[in-house]
XYZ file of C-alpha atoms in Angstrom:
572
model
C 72.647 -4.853 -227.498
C 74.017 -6.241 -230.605
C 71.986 -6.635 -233.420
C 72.227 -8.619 -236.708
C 74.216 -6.630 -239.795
C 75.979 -4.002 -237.379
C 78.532 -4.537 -234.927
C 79.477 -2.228 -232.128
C 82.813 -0.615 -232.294
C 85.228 -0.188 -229.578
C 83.127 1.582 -226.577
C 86.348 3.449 -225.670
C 89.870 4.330 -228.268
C 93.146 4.714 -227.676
C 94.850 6.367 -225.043
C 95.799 10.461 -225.925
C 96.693 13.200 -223.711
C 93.973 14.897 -221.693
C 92.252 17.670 -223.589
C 89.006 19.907 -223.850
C 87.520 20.329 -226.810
C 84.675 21.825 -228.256
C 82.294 19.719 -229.802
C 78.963 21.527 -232.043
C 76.127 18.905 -231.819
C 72.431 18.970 -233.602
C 69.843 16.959 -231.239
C 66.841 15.382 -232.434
C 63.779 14.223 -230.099
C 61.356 12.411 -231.073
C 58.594 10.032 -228.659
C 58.666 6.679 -228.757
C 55.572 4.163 -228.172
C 56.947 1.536 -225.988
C 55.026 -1.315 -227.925
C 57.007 -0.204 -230.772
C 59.429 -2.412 -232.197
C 62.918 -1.931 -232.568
C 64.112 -0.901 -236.005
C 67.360 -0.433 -236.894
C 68.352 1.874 -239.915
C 71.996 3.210 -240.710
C 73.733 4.674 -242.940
C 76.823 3.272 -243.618
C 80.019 5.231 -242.437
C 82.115 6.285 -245.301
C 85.825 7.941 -244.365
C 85.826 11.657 -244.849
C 82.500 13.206 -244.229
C 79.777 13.000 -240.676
C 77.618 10.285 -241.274
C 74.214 10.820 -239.721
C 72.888 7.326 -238.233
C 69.029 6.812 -237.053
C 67.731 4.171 -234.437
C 64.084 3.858 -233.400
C 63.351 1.512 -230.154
C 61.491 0.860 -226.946
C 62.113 2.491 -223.548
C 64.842 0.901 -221.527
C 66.570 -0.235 -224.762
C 69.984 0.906 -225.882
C 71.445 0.844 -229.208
C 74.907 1.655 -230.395
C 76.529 1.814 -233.845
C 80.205 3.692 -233.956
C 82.533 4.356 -236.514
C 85.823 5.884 -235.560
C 89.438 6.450 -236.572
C 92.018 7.765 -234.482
C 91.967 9.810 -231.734
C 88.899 7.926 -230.205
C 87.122 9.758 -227.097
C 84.999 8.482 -224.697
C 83.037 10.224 -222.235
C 79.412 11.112 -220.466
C 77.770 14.443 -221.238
C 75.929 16.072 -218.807
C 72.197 16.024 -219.831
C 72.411 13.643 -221.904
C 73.773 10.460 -220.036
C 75.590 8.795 -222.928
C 78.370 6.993 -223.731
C 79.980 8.774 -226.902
C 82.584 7.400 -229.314
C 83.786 10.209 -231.828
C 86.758 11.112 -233.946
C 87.174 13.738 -236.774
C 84.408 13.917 -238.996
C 82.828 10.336 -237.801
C 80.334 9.591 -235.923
C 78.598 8.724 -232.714
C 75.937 7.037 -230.786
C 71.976 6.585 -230.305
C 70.137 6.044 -227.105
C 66.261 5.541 -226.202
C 65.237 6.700 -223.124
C 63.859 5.579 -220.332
C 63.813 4.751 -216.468
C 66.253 2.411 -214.739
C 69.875 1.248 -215.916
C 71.478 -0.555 -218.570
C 75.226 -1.733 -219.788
C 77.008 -0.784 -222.585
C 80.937 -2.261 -222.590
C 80.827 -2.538 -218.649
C 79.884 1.075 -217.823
C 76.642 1.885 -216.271
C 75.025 4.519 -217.030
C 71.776 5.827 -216.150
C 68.939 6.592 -218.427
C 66.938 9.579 -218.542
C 62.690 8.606 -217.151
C 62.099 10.944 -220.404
C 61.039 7.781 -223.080
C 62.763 9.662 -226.175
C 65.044 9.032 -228.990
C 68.304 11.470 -228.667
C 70.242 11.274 -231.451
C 73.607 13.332 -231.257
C 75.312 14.393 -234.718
C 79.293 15.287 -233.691
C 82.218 16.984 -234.912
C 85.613 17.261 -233.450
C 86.614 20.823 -234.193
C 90.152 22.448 -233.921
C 91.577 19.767 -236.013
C 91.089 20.421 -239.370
C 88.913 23.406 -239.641
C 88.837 23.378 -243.298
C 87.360 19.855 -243.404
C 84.036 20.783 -241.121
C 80.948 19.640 -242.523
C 78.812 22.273 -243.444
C 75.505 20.746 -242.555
C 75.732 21.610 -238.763
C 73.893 24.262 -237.605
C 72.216 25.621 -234.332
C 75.270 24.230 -232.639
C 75.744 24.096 -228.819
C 79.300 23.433 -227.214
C 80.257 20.590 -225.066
C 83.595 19.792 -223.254
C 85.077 16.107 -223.447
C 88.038 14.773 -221.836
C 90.089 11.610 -223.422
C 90.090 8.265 -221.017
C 92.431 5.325 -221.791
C 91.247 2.460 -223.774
C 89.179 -0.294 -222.285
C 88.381 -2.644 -225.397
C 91.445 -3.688 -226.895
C 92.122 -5.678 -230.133
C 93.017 -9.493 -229.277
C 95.510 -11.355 -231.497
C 96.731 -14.773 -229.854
C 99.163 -16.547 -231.592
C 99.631 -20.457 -230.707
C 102.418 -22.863 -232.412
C 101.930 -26.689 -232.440
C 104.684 -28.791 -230.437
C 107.260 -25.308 -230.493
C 110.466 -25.523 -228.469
C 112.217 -23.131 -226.271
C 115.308 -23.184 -228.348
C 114.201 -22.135 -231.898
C 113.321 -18.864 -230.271
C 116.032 -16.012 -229.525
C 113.676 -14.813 -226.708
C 114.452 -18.068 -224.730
C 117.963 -18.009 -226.340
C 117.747 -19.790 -228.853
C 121.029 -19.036 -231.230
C 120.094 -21.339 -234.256
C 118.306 -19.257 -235.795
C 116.971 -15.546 -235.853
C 113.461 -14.831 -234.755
C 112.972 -11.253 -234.974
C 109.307 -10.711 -234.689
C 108.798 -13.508 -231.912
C 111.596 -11.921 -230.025
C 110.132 -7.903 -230.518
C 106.856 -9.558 -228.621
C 108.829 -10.087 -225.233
C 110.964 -7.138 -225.825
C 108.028 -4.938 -226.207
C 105.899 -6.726 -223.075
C 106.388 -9.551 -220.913
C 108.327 -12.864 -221.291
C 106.808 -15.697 -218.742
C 109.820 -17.860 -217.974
C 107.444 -20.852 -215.835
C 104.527 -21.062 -218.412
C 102.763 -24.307 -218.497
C 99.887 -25.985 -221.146
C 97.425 -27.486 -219.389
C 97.757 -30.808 -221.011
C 100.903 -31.873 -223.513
C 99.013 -32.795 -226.175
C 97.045 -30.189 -228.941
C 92.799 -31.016 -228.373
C 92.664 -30.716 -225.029
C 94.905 -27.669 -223.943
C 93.155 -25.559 -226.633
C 89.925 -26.609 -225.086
C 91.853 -25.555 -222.187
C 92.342 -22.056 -223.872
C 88.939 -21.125 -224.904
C 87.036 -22.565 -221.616
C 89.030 -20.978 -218.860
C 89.015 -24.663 -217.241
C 91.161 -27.694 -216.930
C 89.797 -29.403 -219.690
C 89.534 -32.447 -217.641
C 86.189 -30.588 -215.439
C 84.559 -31.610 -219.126
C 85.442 -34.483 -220.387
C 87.979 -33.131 -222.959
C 91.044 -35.286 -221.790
C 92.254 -36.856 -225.188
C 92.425 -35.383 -228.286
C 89.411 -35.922 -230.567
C 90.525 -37.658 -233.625
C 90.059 -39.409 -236.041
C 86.426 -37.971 -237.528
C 85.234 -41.490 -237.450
C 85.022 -41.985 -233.724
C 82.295 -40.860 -231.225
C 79.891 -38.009 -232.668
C 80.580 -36.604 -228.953
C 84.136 -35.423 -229.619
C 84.919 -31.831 -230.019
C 84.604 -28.550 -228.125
C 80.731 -28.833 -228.898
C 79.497 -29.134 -225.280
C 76.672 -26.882 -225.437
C 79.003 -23.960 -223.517
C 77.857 -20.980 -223.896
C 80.948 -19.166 -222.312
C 83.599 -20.141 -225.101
C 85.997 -17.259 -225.325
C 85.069 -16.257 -228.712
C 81.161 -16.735 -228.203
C 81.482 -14.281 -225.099
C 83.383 -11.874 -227.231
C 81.245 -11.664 -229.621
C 78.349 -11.379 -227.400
C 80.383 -7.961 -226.751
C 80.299 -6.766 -229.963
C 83.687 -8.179 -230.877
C 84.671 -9.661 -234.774
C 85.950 -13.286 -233.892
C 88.156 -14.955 -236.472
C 90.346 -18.272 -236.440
C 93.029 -18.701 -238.987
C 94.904 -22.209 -239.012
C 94.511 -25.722 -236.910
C 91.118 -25.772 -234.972
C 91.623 -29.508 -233.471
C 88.182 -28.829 -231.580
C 86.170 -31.494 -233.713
C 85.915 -32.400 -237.097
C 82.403 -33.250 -236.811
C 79.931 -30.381 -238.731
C 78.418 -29.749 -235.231
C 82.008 -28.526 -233.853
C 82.916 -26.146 -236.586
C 84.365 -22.842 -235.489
C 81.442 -20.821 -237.021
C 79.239 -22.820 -234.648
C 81.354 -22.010 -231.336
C 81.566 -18.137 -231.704
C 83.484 -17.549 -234.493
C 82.805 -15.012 -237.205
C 85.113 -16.279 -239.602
C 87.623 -19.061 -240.325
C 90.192 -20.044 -242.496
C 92.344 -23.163 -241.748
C 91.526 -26.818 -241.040
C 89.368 -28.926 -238.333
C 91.976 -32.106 -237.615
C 94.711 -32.423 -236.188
C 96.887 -32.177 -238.886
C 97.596 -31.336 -242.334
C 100.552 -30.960 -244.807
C 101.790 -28.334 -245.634
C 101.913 -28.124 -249.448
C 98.888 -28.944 -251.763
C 98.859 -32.487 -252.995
C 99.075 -35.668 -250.794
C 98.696 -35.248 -246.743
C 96.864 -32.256 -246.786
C 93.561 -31.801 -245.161
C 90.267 -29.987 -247.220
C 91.138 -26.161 -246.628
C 88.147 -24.074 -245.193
C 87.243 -20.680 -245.913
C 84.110 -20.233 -243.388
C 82.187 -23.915 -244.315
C 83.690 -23.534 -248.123
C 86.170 -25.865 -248.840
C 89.116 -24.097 -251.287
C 92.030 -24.647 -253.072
C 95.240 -23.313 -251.418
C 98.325 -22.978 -253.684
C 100.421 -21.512 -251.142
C 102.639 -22.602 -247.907
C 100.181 -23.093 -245.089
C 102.469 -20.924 -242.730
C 101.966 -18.309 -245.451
C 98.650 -19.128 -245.944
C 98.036 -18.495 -242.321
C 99.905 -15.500 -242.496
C 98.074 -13.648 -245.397
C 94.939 -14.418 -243.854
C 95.117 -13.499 -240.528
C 96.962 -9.763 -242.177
C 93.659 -9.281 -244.361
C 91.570 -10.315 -241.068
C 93.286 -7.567 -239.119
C 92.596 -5.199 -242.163
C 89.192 -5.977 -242.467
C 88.326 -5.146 -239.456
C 90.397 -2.239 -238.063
C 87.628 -0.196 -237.225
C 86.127 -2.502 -234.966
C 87.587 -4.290 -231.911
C 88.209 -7.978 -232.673
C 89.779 -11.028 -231.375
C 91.476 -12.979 -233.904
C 92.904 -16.796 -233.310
C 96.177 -17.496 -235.394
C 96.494 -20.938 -234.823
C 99.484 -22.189 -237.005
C 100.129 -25.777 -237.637
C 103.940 -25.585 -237.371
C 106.321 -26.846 -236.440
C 104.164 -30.272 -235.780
C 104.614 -33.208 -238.209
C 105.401 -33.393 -241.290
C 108.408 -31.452 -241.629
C 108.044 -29.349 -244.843
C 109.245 -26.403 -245.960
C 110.037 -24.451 -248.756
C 113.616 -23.808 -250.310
C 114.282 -20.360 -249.087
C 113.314 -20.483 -245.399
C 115.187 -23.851 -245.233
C 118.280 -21.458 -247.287
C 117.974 -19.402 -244.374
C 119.298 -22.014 -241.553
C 122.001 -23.188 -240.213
C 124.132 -25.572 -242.679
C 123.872 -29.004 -239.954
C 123.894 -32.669 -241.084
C 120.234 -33.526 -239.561
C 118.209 -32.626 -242.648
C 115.327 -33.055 -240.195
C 116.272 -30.622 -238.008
C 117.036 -28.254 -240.418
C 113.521 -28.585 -241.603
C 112.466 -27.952 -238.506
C 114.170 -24.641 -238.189
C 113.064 -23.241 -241.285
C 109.580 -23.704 -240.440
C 109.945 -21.538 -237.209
C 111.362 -19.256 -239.464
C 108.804 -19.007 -241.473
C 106.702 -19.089 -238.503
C 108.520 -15.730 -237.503
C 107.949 -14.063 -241.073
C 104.098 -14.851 -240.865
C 104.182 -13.534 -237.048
C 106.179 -10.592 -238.577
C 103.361 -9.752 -241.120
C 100.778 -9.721 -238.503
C 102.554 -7.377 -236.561
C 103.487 -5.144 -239.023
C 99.338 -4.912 -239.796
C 98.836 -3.923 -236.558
C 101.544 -0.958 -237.288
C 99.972 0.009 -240.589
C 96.498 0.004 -239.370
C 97.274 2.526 -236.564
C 96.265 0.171 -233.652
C 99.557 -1.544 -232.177
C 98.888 0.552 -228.786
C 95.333 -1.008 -229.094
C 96.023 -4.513 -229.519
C 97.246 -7.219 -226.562
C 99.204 -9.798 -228.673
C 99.876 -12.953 -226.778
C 102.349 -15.809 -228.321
C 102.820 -19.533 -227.116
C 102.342 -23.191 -227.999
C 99.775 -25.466 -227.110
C 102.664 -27.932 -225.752
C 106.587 -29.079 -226.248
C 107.945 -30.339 -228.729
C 107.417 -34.146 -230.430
C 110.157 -36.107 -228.742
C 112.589 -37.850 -230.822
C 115.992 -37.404 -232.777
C 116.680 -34.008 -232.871
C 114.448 -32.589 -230.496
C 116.854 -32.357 -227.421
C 119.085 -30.020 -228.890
C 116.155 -27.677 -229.184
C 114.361 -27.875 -226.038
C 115.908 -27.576 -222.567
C 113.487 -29.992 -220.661
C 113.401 -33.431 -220.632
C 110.948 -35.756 -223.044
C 108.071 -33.997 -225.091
C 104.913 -34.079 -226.102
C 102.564 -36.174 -224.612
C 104.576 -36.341 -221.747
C 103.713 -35.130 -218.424
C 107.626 -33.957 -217.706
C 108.277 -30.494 -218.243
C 109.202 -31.325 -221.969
C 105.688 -31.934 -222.639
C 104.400 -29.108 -220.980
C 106.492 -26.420 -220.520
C 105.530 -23.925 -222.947
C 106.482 -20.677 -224.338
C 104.736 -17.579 -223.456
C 104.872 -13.720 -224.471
C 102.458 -10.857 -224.236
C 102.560 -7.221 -225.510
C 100.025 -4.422 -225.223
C 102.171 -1.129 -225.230
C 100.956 1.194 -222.909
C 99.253 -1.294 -220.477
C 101.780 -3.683 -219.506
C 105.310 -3.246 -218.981
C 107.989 -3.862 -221.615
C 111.241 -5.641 -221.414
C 109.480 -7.351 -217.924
C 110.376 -11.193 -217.089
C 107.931 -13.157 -215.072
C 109.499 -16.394 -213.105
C 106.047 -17.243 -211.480
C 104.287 -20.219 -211.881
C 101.607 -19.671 -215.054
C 99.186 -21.650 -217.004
C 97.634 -21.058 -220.579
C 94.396 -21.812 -218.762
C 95.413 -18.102 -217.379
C 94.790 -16.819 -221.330
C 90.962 -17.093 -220.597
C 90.522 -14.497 -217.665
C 93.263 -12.348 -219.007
C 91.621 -11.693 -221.890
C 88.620 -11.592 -221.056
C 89.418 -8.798 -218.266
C 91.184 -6.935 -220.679
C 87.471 -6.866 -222.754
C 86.163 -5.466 -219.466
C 84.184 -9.213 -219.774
C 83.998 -10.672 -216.082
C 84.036 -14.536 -216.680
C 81.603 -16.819 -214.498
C 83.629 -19.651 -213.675
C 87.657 -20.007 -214.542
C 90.957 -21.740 -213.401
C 93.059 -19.009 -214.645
C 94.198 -15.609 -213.384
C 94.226 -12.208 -215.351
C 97.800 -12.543 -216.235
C 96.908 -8.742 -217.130
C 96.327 -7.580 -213.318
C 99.312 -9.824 -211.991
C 102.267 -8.525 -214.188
C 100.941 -4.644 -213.210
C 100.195 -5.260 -209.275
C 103.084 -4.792 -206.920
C 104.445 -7.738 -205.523
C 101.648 -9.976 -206.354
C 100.813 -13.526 -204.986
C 101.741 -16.596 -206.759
C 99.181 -16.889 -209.833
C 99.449 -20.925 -209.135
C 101.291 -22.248 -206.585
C 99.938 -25.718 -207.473
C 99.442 -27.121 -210.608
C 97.506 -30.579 -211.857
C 97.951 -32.953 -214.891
C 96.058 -35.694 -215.655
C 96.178 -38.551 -218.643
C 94.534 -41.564 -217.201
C 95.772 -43.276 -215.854
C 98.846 -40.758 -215.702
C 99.064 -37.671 -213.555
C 101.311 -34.923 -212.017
C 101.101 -32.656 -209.751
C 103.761 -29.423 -209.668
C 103.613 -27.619 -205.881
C 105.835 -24.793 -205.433
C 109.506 -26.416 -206.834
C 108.210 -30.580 -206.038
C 107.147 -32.085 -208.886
C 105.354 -35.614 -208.423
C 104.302 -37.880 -211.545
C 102.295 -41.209 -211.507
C 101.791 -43.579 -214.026
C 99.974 -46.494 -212.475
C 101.961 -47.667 -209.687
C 105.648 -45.812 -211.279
C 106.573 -42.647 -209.129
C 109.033 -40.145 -210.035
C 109.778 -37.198 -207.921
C 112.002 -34.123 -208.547
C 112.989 -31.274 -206.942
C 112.931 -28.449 -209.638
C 114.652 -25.622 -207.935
C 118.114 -27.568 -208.433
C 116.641 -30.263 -211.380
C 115.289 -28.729 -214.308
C 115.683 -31.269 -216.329
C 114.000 -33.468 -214.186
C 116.894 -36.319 -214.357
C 117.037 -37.279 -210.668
C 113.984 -39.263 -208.828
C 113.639 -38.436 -205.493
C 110.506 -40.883 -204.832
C 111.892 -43.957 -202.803
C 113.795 -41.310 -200.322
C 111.054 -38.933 -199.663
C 107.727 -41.083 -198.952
C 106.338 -38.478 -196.949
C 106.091 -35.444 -199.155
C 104.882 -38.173 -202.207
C 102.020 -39.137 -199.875
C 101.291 -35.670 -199.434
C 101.529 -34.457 -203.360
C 99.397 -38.123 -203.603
C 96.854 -36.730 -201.301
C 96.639 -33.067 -203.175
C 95.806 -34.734 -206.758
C 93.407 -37.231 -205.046
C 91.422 -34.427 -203.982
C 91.863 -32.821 -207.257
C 90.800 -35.244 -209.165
C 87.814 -35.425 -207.262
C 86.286 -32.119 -209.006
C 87.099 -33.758 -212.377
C 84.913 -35.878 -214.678
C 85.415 -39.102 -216.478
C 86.830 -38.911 -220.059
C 84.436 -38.040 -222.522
C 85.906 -40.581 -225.089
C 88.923 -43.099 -224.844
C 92.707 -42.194 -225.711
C 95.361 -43.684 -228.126
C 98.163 -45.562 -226.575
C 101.028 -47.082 -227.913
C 101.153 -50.854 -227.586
C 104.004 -51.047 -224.999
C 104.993 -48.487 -222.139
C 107.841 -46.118 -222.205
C 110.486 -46.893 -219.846
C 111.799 -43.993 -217.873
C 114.814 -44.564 -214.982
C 113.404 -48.401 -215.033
C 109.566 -47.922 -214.556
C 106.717 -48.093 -216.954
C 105.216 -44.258 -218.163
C 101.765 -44.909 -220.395
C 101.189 -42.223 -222.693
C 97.715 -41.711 -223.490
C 96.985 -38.839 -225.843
């Protein structure tokens, strides 16, 4: 039960050999009235001495308050039916009895029918012996054994309109992305990742819903401010990703582009978030001055001298910082590399010498893209929690089309494009320790699959989802397809991708290709396979079925595209 002022730390630490140790505790009863109540009252932890916390509260009530540093142990002791957090010289947990059951991080544990307080005061002896507190006293010894962690740290890092290319993972040669590239070396690189939509509103809807953003309405992107009061994320859900992590005693933060409504009513603070620093829009420039967006610090609007990748950087660094102690989720949501190309002197210094000045720009913002990423990382390092922390890296879509673009992205068109160049995404994932390193997925994904997986990994079961743990699939043995089928839809566009066939339909224009032997989707199959078209036809008929009507109406540029001699509307 979380309650206001205090969060709950991390039910269960990082995972350390198996030991026995012994443990001197002081108990306190004391009955409890159950029409008392609840009262709260803590002392707060401070690093190098036991820190005795007391909690007051009805029968069948549980409250928990920990403060830990590495090693972190969690286990049940016998007699005493609780859940216990402890490290050197920190401290611990409260419970009020009573009779039945309740949940604390996913475990169930029974209550004693005896309506008391128990308060446990712990110390982890055979450390540090010379550092034991001498306030214990009429000790008796326990045994606990270490168990692996089960409430990780979440860091997901999202680009706007990134391309394979720029990123030596995907091998990319222009330029040198260290601290993109130690992500997939350290966990798993998903070669068939796929955004949910190909533009930047609606697949980050996407993200934090666990659905096709479609099921809600949230087909186009919501801009400008001045349109319908409806647009944004603000649909009254109250199974957002960071509202159910917090509900779990997680800190939520967002640092960067939101894109979820500019509206008051869809600020981040108001859909789960703890903290933000970035924008609402869509977009912003990236030095102070003309083209950039009002900065936000929480609902405070402030003057930021610096880069916005740096920016980004710094803050999401003294996020991580701040809250160490305490599992978290934090949102890095950079802006780059989308429009306008900026960047400063010495990251563009630090690309290749090429006549397109706007590629070049482009390039040195993914470099500076991979010096904020490197920051964040190195955080993690400092703080002691790397092994604790799932870090998961990808794009919201592909790349803007145009100019340069096709020497840095291996699919064909971009954003707002239902081809793979509009969708096709990057995507890497590292928690050391619970899923392999150096591993390379080929199956069929979708950033929809971000929901689940990270919500399993919080030992959270979602109620409703179109992902998969991503999680569970890269550590089973020979595991089913996550999504053998995958939908699109732009009205009055659509695609459908089932196994290697990939249909798309604007109006009455059909183009069909056969993946496995077209990546870059360059030969239409369509007028010599009427068949299997009527059959990928009759699959997104049915899915669109499940789907709702747009919540508000798309831009569209004046005139179609033409692609291989038909008409393509883009509607984003």
């Amino acid at each position: 039960m979380r309650q206001d002022g205090c969060r709950a730390d991390r039910a269960t630490g990082s995972s350390i050999s198996w030991l026995t140790t012994a443990l001197l505790a002081v108990l306190t009863v004391a009955a409890v009235a159950e029409s008392q109540a609840p009262v709260l009252s803590v002392n707060r932890p401070t690093p190098g001495r036991l820190i005795k916390t007391e909690i007051t509260g009805q029968p069948n009530e549980r409250f928990v308050l920990f403060y830990a540093h590495p090693p972190r142990i969690a286990t049940t002791i016998a007699g005493l039916n609780g859940l216990l957090e402890i490290a050197p010289w920190k401290l611990v947990y409260y419970t009020v009895g009573g009779t039945g059951a309740t949940s604390l991080w996913r475990k169930r544990l029974p209550l004693p029918d005896d309506p008391a307080i128990v308060g446990l005061k712990l110390e982890l002896q055979g450390v540090a012996a010379d550092r034991s507190p001498p306030e214990l006293t009429n000790a008796v010894s326990l045994e606990v054994a270490a168990g692996p962690p089960t409430s990780p740290n979440i860091v997901m890092i999202m680009l706007d309109d990134s391309a394979f290319l720029t990123l030596g993972a995907y091998g990319g040669t222009l330029i040198q992305t260290p601290n993109i590239d130690a992500i997939a070396s350290a966990g798993v690189r998903f070669d068939t990742a796929y955004a949910p939509t190909p533009i930047c509103g609606p697949t980050r809807a996407a993200v934090l819903s666990g659905l096709q953003p479609q099921r809600f309405g949230f087909e186009f992107n919501c801009d400008p401010t001045s349109r319908s009061q409806v647009q944004g994320l603000g649909l009254d859900r109250p199974d957002t990703l960071p509202k159910l992590l917090s509900d779990a005693g997680y800190a939520t933060g967002i640092v960067g582009k939101w894109h979820l409504g500019a509206n008051s009513q869809f600020h981040p603070l108001h859909q789960g978030f703890d903290r933000f620093f970035g924008f609402q829009p869509g977009e912003s420039a990236y030095f102070p001055g003309p083209g950039q967006v009002p900065i936000q610090r929480d609902f405070a609007v402030v003057q930021e001298p610096n880069y916005l990748t740096d920016a980004f950087g710094r803050e999401s660094v003294q996020f991580i910082a701040d809250h160490a102690q305490t599992p978290f989720f934090l949102f890095t949501s950079f802006n780059a590399p989308h429009w306008p190309l900026q960047a400063p002197s010495r990251y563009v210094a630090r690309t290749p010498s090429i006549p397109d000045y706007y590629m070049r720009l482009h390039l040195a913002m993914m470099v500076a893209v991979d010096d904020a990423i490197g920051t964040i990382l190195n955080e993690l390092k400092a703080q002691g929690i790397e092994n604790e922390t799932l870090v998961i890296f990808t794009s919201d879509n592909g790349p803007q089309f145009g100019g340069f673009v096709y020497k840095i992205n291996p699919f064909r068109w971009g954003k707002a494009f239902l081809y793979d160049g509009g969708t096709r995404v990057p995507l890497l994932m590292r928690w050391p320790g619970s899923i392999p390193a150096a591993k390379v997925v080929a199956d069929t994904v979708s950033l929809v699959d971000l929901y689940p997986t990270i919500l399993g990994a919080a030992g959270i079961t979602p109620s409703a989802t179109d992902g998969v743990d991503l999680v569970a699939h890269v550590n089973a043995t020979n595991p089913p397809p996550p999504h053998p089928t995958l939908y699109w839809r732009e009205s009055p566009t659509r695609a459908i991708r089932d196994g290697n066939w990939k249909l798309i339909q604007s109006g009455t224009s059909l183009w069909l290709y056969d993946l496995s032997v077209d990546k870059r989707e360059q030969t239409n199959l369509a007028t010599t396979n009427p068949t299997l078209v009527a059959t990928l036809q009759q699959k997104l008929d049915a899915w669109e079925a499940t789907l709702v009507a747009p919540s508000w109406p798309g831009n569209s540029p004046k005139d179609p595209t033409v692609i291989d001699g038909l008409p393509y509307t883009i509607v984003y």
